[in-house]
XYZ file of C-alpha atoms in Angstrom:
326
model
C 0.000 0.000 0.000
C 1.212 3.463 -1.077
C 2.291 6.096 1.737
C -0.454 8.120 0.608
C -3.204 5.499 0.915
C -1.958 5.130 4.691
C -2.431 8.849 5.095
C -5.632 9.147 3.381
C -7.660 8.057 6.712
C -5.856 10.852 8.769
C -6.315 13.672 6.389
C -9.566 12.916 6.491
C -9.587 12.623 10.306
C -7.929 16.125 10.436
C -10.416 17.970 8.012
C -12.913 17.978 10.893
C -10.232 18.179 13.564
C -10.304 22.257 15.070
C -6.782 21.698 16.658
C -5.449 20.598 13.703
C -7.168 23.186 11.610
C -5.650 25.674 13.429
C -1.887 24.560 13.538
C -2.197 23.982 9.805
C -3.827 27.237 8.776
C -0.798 28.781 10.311
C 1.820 27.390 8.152
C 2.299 30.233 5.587
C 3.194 28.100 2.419
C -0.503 26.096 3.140
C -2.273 29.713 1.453
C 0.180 29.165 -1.326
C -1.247 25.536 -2.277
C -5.244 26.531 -0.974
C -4.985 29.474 -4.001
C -4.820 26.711 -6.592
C -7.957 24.694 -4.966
C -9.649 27.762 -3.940
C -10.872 30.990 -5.792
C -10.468 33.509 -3.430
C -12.538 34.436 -0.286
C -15.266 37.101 -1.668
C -18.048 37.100 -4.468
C -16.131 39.434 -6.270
C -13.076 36.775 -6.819
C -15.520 33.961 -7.509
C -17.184 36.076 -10.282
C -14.008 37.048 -11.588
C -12.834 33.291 -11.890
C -16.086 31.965 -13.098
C -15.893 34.745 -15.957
C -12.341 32.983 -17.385
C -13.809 29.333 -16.430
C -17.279 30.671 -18.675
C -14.782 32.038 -21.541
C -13.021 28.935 -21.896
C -16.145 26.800 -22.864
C -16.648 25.396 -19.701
C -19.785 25.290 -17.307
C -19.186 26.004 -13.763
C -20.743 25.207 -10.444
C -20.003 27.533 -7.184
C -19.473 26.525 -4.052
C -19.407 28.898 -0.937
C -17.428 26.523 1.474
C -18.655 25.818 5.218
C -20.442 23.030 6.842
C -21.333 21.705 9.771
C -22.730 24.847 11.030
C -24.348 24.638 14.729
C -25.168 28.538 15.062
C -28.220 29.997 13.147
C -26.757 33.303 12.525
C -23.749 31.182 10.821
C -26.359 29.334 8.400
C -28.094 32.608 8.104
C -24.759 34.075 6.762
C -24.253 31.716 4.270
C -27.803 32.327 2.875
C -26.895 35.897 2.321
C -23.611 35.129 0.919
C -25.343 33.079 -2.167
C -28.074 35.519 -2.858
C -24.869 38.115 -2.973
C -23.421 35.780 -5.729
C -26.183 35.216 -7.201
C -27.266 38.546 -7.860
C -24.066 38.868 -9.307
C -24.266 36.385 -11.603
C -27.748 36.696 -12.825
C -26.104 38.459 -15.621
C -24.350 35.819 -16.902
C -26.519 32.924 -16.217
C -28.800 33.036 -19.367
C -30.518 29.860 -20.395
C -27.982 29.610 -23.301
C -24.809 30.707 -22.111
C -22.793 33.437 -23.112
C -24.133 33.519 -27.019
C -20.327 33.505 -28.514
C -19.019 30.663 -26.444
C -22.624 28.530 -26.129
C -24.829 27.258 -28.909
C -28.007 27.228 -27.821
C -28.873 23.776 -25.102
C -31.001 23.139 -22.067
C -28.045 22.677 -20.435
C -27.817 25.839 -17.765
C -23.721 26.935 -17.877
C -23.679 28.581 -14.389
C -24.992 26.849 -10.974
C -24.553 26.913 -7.413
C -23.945 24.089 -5.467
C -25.057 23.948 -1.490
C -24.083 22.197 1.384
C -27.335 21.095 3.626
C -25.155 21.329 6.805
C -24.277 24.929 6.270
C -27.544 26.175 5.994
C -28.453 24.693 8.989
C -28.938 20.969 8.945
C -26.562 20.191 12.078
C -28.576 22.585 14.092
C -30.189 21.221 17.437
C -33.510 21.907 17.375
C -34.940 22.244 13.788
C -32.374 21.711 11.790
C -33.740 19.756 9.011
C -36.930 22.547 8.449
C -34.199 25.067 8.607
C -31.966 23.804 6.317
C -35.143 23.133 3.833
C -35.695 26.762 4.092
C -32.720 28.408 3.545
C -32.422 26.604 0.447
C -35.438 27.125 -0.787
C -34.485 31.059 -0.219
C -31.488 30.179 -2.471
C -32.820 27.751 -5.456
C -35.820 30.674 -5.678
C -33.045 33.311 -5.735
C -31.210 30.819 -8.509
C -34.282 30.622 -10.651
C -34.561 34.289 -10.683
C -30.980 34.482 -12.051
C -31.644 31.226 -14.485
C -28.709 29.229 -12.711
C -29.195 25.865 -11.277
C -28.531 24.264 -7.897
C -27.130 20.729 -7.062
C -27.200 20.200 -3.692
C -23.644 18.578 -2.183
C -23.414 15.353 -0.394
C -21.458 14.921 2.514
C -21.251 12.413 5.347
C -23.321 9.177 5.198
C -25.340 10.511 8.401
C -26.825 13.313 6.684
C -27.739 11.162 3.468
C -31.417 10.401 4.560
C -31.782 13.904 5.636
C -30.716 15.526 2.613
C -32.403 13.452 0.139
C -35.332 13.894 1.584
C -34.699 17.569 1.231
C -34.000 17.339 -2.134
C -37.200 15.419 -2.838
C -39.273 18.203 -1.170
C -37.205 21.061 -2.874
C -38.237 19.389 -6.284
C -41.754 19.595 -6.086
C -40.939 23.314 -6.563
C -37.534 22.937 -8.345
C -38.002 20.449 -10.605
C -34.569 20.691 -12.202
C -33.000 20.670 -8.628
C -29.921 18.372 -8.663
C -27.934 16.180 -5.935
C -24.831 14.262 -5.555
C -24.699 10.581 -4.396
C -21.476 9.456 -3.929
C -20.230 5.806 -5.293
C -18.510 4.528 -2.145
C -21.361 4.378 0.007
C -22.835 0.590 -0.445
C -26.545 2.055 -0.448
C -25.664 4.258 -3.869
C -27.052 1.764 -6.312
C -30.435 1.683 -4.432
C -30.264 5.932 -4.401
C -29.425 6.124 -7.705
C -32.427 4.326 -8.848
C -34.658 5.644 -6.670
C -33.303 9.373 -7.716
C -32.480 8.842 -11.116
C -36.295 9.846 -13.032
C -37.273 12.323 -15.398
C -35.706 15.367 -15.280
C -33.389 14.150 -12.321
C -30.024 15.602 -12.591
C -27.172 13.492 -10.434
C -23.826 14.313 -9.887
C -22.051 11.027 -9.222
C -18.730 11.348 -7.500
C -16.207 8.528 -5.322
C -16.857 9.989 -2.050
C -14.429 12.362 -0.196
C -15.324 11.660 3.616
C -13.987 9.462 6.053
C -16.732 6.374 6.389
C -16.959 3.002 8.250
C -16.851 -0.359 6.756
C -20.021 -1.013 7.382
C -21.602 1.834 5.447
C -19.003 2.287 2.518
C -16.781 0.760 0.411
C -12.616 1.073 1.863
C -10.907 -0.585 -1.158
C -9.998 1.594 -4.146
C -10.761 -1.190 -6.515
C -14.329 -1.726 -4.521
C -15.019 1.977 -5.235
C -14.381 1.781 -9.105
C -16.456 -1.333 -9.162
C -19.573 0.461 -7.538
C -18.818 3.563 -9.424
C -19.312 1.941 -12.974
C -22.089 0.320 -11.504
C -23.730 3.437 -10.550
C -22.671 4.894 -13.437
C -24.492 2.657 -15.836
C -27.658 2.667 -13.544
C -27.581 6.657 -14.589
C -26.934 6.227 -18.277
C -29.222 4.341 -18.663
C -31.923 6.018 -16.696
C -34.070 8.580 -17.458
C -32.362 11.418 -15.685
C -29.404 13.679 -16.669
C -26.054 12.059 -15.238
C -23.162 14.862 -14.108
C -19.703 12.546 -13.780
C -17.475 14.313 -11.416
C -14.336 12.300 -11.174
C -10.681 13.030 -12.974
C -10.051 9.456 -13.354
C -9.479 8.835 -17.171
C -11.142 5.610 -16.903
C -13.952 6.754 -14.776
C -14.392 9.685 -17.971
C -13.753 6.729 -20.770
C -16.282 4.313 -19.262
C -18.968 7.126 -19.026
C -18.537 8.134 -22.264
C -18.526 4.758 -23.775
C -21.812 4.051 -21.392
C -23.241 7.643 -23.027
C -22.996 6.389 -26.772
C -24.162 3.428 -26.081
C -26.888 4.674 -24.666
C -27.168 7.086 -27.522
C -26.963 10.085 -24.978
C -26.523 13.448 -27.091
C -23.651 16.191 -25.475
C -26.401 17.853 -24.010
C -27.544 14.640 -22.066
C -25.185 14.296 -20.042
C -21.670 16.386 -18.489
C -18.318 15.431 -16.638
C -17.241 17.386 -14.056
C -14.208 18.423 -12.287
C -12.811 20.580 -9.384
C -10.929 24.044 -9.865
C -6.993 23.776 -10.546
C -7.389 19.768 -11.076
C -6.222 18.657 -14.254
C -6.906 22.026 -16.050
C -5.519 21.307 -19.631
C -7.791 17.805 -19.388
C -10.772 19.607 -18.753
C -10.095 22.109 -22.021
C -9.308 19.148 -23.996
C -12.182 17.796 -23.329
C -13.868 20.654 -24.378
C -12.436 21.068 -27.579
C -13.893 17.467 -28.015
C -17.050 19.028 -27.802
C -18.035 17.541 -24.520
C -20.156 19.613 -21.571
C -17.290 19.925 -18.841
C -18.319 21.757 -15.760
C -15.979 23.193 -13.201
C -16.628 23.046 -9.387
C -15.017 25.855 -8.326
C -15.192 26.731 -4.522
C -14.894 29.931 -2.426
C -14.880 31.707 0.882
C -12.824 32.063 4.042
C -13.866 28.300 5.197
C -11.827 26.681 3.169
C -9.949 24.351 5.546
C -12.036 20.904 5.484
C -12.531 21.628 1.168
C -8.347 21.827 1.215
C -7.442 18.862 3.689
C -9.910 16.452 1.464
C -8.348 16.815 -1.973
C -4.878 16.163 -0.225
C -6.212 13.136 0.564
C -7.920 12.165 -2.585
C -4.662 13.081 -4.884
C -1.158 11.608 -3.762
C 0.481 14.444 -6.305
C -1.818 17.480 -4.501
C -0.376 15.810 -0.796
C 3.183 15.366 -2.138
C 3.178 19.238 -3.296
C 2.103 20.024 0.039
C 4.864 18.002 1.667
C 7.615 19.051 -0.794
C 6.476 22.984 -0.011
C 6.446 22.771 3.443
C 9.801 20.625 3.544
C 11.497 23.397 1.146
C 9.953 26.429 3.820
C 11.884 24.615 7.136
């Protein structure tokens, strides 16, 4: 087993750990490696990025980091930051696109995406009606602006909750999306169950750190489910989103897609801000829907310590930086 596969479980440990938050957010070279992950802190930088992600031919999806939130006023805040960015973007977020770089498609180029746990879901006492709320504030605010909204996944405790969110939000939202992620051992049964007309689903690996009793712990058993899942959403009736930068997670989904006989606009592969870059614009100039998940805000620690643990290369940059700085 690879030195990074033993650290995996730790950095995942440490993204929810507040004492180790705050000894690594010290180091000065760890701002360095968060500005390639992370686009800045304010709406203004996130617009700004989104506008070269946009020019490029690529879709984006904007996330303003922070979960776990246990304070109202916190959850509140984040509410206000997304109708902020959203305001901002209604300008760009047509129903085609930017006219020069779009031809005309369903497809929606700008979206937000939303954690349930920052807008309140962890709270004590109501959290689940609060966190229904608040997004409902935000995917009215993101129909206003003609943007869409996935709603995030996170750990396998919330799952129930948040589906069951998402199912209430689409009675109103009907193009609402939601991310299941492939190393949970319940995702085959979700992604039928989810997976109808007009569903949109963003299938990723999984970036949390789960039991064995809930989720698969073997690389090889996460591929497995994730083709599995994968198919299940080609061949659905739904409109799959593949985030993953594996090049034979991307193959196999577009081998699935044409054999399916899945258009470009029925179907998109994601991937995350300053990950494989160039792949993502060749993959454009293929003429394939590639949207960018690109994240911002001051909370970015728990976002930063999870892809150093789902890339060896992003942990060994880390390591080599910090060993170059003592």
């Amino acid at each position: 087993m690879a030195a990074a596969d033993l650290l995996r479980p730790a950095l995942l440990a440490a993204a929810r750990s507040p004492r180790m938050e705050r000894t690594i957010s010290k180091v000065p070279v760890t701002r360095n490696l968060v500005d390639r992950f992370v686009a800045g802190e304010t709406e203004s930088q996130a617009i700004t990025a989104t506008t070269g992600i946009l020019d490029s031919g690529r879709y984006i999806t904007i996330d303003y980091l922070g979960e776990d939130t246990t304070d109202l006023t916190q959850a509140n805040n984040t509410v206000s930051h997304y109708l902020v960015l959203l305001s901002n973007l209604s300008a760009l977020a047509t129903s085609g696109g930017t006219p020069a770089t779009f031809p005309p498609s369903p497809v929606r180029p700008i979206e937000v995406s939303l954690k349930l746990s920052a807008l309140g879901q962890s709270l004590a006492r109501d959290g689940h009606k609060v966190a229904l709320e608040n997004a409902h504030k935000i995917c009215t605010a993101a129909k206003e602006a003609g943007a869409w909204v996935t709603v995030d996944a996170e750990d396998h405790t919330t799952t129930d909750s948040t589906l069951s969110i998402v199912r209430e939000l689409r009675e109103d939202f009907p193009t609402l999306g939601t991310v299941l992620q492939a190393y949970l051992k319940r995702t085959e049964a979700d992604c039928k169950d989810m997976s109808g007309p007009g569903s949109r689903i963003r299938l990723c690996k999984g970036a949390y750190k789960e039991p064995a009793s809930v989720a698969h712990q073997e690389k090889t058993a996460v591929d497995d489910s994730y083709l599995r899942c994968l198919r299940i959403l080609m061949n659905g009736q739904g409109y799959p989103m593949v985030a993953s930068h594996d090049p034979a997670m991307i193959s196999a989904a577009m081998q699935y897609a044409e054999a399916k006989g899945r258009t470009a606009d029925e179907f998109e592969l994601q991937m995350l801000y300053g990950i494989r870059d160039s792949e993502q614009l060749r993959l454009v100039g293929e003429q394939k829907h590639v949207r960018t998940y690109l994240p911002y805000g001051e909370q970015w620690y728990g976002y930063f310590m999870r892809r150093l643990a789902e890339r060896p290369a992003n942990l060994a940059f880390f390591l080599r930086s910090l060993a170059s700085r003592n």
